XYZ file of C-alpha atoms in Angstrom:
331
model
C -19.555 -13.236 7.933
C -18.532 -9.576 6.885
C -20.330 -8.262 9.789
C -18.510 -10.609 12.294
C -15.100 -9.504 10.658
C -15.859 -5.866 10.952
C -16.815 -6.268 14.681
C -13.732 -8.186 15.370
C -11.564 -5.448 13.617
C -13.170 -2.722 15.643
C -12.563 -4.886 18.906
C -8.950 -5.367 17.959
C -8.504 -1.578 17.415
C -9.952 -0.836 20.977
C -7.517 -3.511 22.369
C -4.733 -1.687 20.507
C -5.853 1.617 22.049
C -5.668 -0.241 25.493
C -2.284 -1.560 24.621
C -1.028 1.846 23.718
C -2.348 3.521 27.079
C -0.634 0.644 29.015
C 2.478 1.046 27.241
C 2.564 4.681 28.069
C 1.639 4.276 31.781
C 3.102 1.239 32.908
C 6.789 0.824 34.011
C 9.414 1.076 36.849
C 7.348 4.262 37.471
C 3.704 3.856 36.948
C 1.735 7.013 35.807
C -1.929 7.389 36.213
C -3.797 7.562 32.857
C -4.973 11.042 33.572
C -1.481 12.365 33.715
C -0.546 10.341 30.701
C -3.080 12.110 28.760
C -2.199 15.452 29.904
C 1.500 14.815 29.141
C 0.641 13.899 25.621
C -1.681 16.795 24.922
C -0.510 19.625 27.151
C 3.250 18.819 27.692
C 4.799 20.319 30.749
C 8.049 20.069 32.591
C 7.056 17.509 35.236
C 8.859 14.332 35.824
C 5.833 12.242 34.689
C 5.375 14.282 31.382
C 9.152 13.864 30.550
C 9.027 10.149 31.160
C 5.974 9.941 28.876
C 6.921 12.171 26.000
C 10.773 11.389 26.137
C 10.981 7.801 26.913
C 7.662 5.973 26.590
C 6.111 7.697 23.561
C 9.138 6.804 21.146
C 9.070 3.231 22.630
C 5.284 2.794 22.069
C 5.250 4.426 18.505
C 8.167 2.056 17.597
C 6.468 -0.881 18.886
C 3.206 0.065 16.992
C 5.469 0.228 13.673
C 7.403 -2.750 14.262
C 4.530 -4.933 15.363
C 2.291 -3.882 12.376
C 5.298 -4.497 9.961
C 5.916 -8.048 11.424
C 2.323 -9.198 11.428
C 1.964 -8.208 7.920
C 5.071 -9.695 6.794
C 4.245 -12.968 8.362
C 0.889 -13.221 6.669
C 2.602 -12.335 3.271
C 5.264 -14.892 3.715
C 2.690 -17.500 4.622
C 0.616 -16.622 1.446
C 3.626 -16.533 -0.936
C 5.064 -19.687 0.222
C 1.832 -21.611 1.132
C 3.417 -22.681 4.175
C 1.303 -22.376 7.404
C 4.545 -22.446 9.288
C 6.166 -19.606 7.396
C 7.446 -16.440 8.994
C 9.715 -13.551 7.742
C 12.772 -15.547 8.558
C 11.815 -18.063 6.290
C 13.186 -15.838 3.313
C 16.548 -15.223 4.972
C 15.639 -11.556 6.146
C 16.448 -12.033 9.903
C 19.703 -13.905 9.159
C 20.758 -11.212 6.559
C 20.153 -8.533 8.979
C 21.970 -10.261 11.780
C 25.001 -11.185 9.524
C 25.334 -7.474 8.277
C 25.191 -6.106 11.889
C 27.827 -8.546 13.256
C 30.061 -7.663 10.353
C 29.603 -4.045 10.977
C 30.473 -4.403 14.628
C 33.392 -6.699 14.208
C 35.150 -5.194 11.198
C 33.932 -1.600 10.800
C 33.665 -0.633 14.479
C 29.987 0.406 14.464
C 28.715 0.604 18.004
C 25.415 2.461 18.211
C 21.879 1.083 17.430
C 21.081 4.030 15.039
C 24.257 2.891 13.033
C 23.147 -0.687 12.886
C 20.073 0.282 11.192
C 21.298 0.700 7.581
C 23.590 -2.153 7.754
C 20.842 -4.387 9.102
C 18.335 -3.196 6.269
C 21.136 -3.787 3.599
C 21.943 -7.412 5.037
C 18.144 -8.174 4.897
C 17.823 -6.885 1.234
C 20.968 -8.806 0.230
C 19.799 -12.162 1.772
C 16.250 -11.673 0.193
C 17.828 -11.088 -3.223
C 20.180 -14.237 -2.779
C 17.188 -16.386 -1.734
C 14.918 -15.253 -4.777
C 17.889 -15.669 -7.108
C 18.406 -19.191 -5.915
C 14.813 -20.117 -5.714
C 13.946 -18.877 -9.343
C 16.542 -20.869 -11.009
C 15.665 -23.572 -13.288
C 12.279 -24.535 -14.883
C 9.265 -23.496 -13.090
C 10.627 -20.242 -11.553
C 10.235 -19.207 -7.871
C 7.790 -21.820 -6.637
C 6.887 -21.594 -2.875
C 8.817 -24.816 -2.004
C 11.814 -23.573 -3.989
C 11.748 -20.331 -2.007
C 11.383 -21.977 1.280
C 14.368 -24.240 0.486
C 16.667 -21.429 -0.626
C 15.633 -19.246 2.410
C 16.542 -22.090 4.752
C 19.845 -22.708 2.916
C 20.841 -19.100 2.904
C 19.609 -18.502 6.610
C 21.792 -21.608 7.645
C 24.958 -20.204 5.977
C 24.470 -16.652 7.291
C 23.872 -17.962 10.928
C 27.039 -20.114 10.425
C 28.881 -16.851 9.468
C 27.442 -14.981 12.684
C 28.487 -17.802 15.036
C 31.855 -17.916 13.520
C 32.439 -14.164 14.107
C 31.148 -13.970 17.585
C 33.096 -17.032 18.711
C 36.448 -15.450 17.789
C 35.735 -11.944 18.682
C 34.341 -11.589 22.045
C 34.038 -7.713 21.748
C 31.610 -8.115 18.671
C 29.815 -10.859 20.540
C 29.174 -8.446 23.594
C 27.877 -5.529 21.446
C 25.924 -7.765 18.945
C 23.957 -9.688 21.834
C 22.290 -6.616 22.895
C 20.829 -5.993 19.481
C 20.327 -9.645 18.727
C 17.907 -10.362 21.681
C 15.372 -7.846 20.415
C 14.286 -4.546 22.339
C 12.127 -1.592 22.053
C 14.039 0.303 24.774
C 17.013 2.774 24.021
C 15.688 3.727 20.633
C 14.507 7.169 19.876
C 12.097 8.698 17.300
C 15.071 9.129 14.815
C 15.240 5.466 14.214
C 11.499 5.381 13.457
C 11.671 8.334 11.371
C 14.540 7.104 9.064
C 12.608 3.713 8.493
C 9.053 4.997 8.311
C 9.269 5.560 4.586
C 10.052 2.004 4.016
C 7.514 0.697 6.397
C 4.731 2.798 4.583
C 5.809 1.617 1.232
C 5.780 -2.055 2.477
C 2.325 -1.867 4.000
C 0.761 -0.353 0.913
C 2.446 -2.729 -1.242
C 1.531 -5.798 0.866
C -2.225 -4.656 1.023
C -2.372 -4.028 -2.698
C -1.211 -7.686 -3.290
C -4.409 -9.139 -1.316
C -6.615 -9.907 -4.251
C -3.972 -11.622 -6.383
C -2.761 -13.576 -3.357
C -6.239 -14.733 -2.765
C -6.280 -16.185 -6.563
C -2.958 -17.706 -6.019
C -4.174 -19.751 -3.094
C -6.345 -21.708 -5.596
C -3.241 -22.844 -7.495
C -0.875 -21.490 -10.089
C -3.005 -22.813 -12.878
C -6.103 -21.303 -11.642
C -4.560 -17.896 -10.744
C -2.966 -17.636 -14.187
C -6.320 -18.233 -15.738
C -7.783 -15.481 -13.791
C -5.371 -13.051 -15.004
C -2.682 -13.074 -12.191
C 0.908 -12.474 -13.231
C 2.580 -14.913 -10.758
C 6.152 -13.859 -11.079
C 5.217 -10.204 -10.818
C 3.136 -10.975 -7.643
C 5.913 -13.143 -6.097
C 8.665 -10.412 -6.867
C 6.524 -7.648 -5.474
C 5.617 -9.815 -2.332
C 9.316 -10.500 -1.765
C 9.917 -6.754 -1.979
C 7.266 -5.936 0.518
C 8.460 -8.492 2.965
C 12.026 -7.139 2.739
C 10.738 -3.481 3.258
C 8.557 -4.652 6.240
C 10.727 -7.160 8.100
C 13.915 -5.518 7.175
C 12.889 -2.149 8.585
C 11.459 -3.860 11.718
C 14.610 -6.081 12.262
C 17.039 -3.234 11.492
C 15.228 -0.994 14.233
C 14.816 -3.363 17.140
C 16.614 -6.542 16.380
C 15.179 -10.038 15.319
C 11.829 -10.708 17.281
C 10.692 -14.258 17.039
C 7.228 -15.672 16.720
C 5.355 -12.423 16.200
C 5.164 -12.950 12.325
C 4.288 -16.727 12.880
C 1.821 -16.671 15.418
C -0.411 -13.478 14.552
C -1.707 -14.568 11.068
C -3.059 -17.740 12.563
C -4.831 -15.684 15.092
C -6.218 -13.385 12.727
C -7.114 -16.264 10.282
C -9.322 -17.751 13.097
C -11.753 -14.805 12.544
C -11.092 -13.793 8.954
C -10.804 -17.042 7.333
C -8.316 -17.187 4.323
C -9.445 -14.068 2.737
C -6.213 -11.842 2.424
C -8.203 -8.464 2.208
C -9.304 -9.056 5.824
C -6.425 -11.124 7.095
C -3.729 -8.573 6.264
C -5.577 -5.620 8.249
C -6.020 -8.007 11.215
C -2.607 -8.971 11.130
C -1.378 -5.209 11.345
C -3.630 -4.641 14.262
C -3.215 -7.771 16.335
C 0.636 -7.925 15.920
C 1.004 -4.285 17.302
C -1.418 -5.462 20.128
C 0.791 -8.305 20.818
C 4.082 -6.468 20.781
C 3.012 -3.731 22.968
C 1.594 -6.090 25.423
C 4.655 -8.139 25.451
C 6.722 -4.944 26.036
C 4.492 -4.217 29.013
C 4.915 -7.749 30.372
C 8.616 -7.449 30.037
C 8.498 -4.284 32.148
C 6.449 -5.915 34.972
C 7.975 -9.625 35.388
C 11.242 -8.146 36.598
C 10.101 -4.898 38.211
C 11.780 -2.514 38.945
C 14.014 -3.822 36.236
C 12.750 -5.139 32.842
C 13.459 -7.945 30.490
C 14.026 -7.357 26.645
C 10.736 -7.817 24.769
C 12.387 -10.359 22.342
C 12.641 -12.707 25.296
C 9.037 -12.319 26.289
C 7.742 -12.820 22.590
C 9.931 -15.986 22.400
C 8.500 -17.317 25.774
C 4.952 -16.614 24.606
C 5.476 -17.845 21.009
C 7.051 -21.299 21.737
C 3.573 -22.719 23.091
C 1.893 -21.356 19.939
C 4.385 -22.990 17.613
C 4.021 -26.306 19.329
C 0.175 -25.966 19.033
C 0.508 -25.100 15.241
C 3.020 -27.876 14.532
C 0.448 -30.588 16.273
C -2.712 -29.043 14.608
C -1.287 -28.709 11.021
C -1.414 -31.830 8.933
C 1.936 -32.517 7.500
C 0.537 -32.921 3.925
C -0.284 -29.303 3.964
C 3.308 -28.276 4.668
């Protein structure tokens, strides 16, 4: 089994390399792979070199980071809530980021994607704190069911706030909709550089929780008998989700289904072992997001769609299949 997992991970990394090259080469102006390679390592002032280094390289690196963060956050949320249909939005992160961005646009006059980042991150953090505070009240603390219910309630309230603002402020709606659809284009390396420390800490923290999460999958009593500190693990897991999904959402907007679908694809190979599931989710989510971005450039050529539309279109059939395939008793 371990050999199968290792081979699968190597194949996933090869697929990631292919997705990276396709992201650098494909677009309104197709560039041969040898010229892409030359532009990356030797630079130059040719038109192709400028396109690769100034436009497509930042977009590809951002796709790598955001995809890895969303895939890992999805695996972590499903493990923490024991909900096979869980995704990062279940803890209110996406709703918090969206609410903060629309408030910043409507009331503070913020207009640029780089300025959205910190508001979105703060909103994601605030929503996650509110969800955990609500879910941990009463006897028993922050159980998976309570966290899921609190996340649903907080998310609904914040979405109502967003809808109320954009319905009465058309200028805010016009600016907000371009961020809310989810896009890798129009962002430079400054956005990734500002959020990279948060992404790195979130990835390290999530991977460090693999063993205790494996124990918690056996039930709280068994995990406690094995020495797992349940509250500490759940708090650290929630922090990791906020760092990962908050950073990703802040930089490119909310992207649907990546965090939901990818862990299930990985679990088909790895089984429930989080020590393998998490690395697979990192790689496969990056592959999925870069591939979706390439598709977005091709379907409306020579124009392009936003990648958030493509992930939603691809993810809807996956969600339907999961709902049909998961027994309600396991939810």
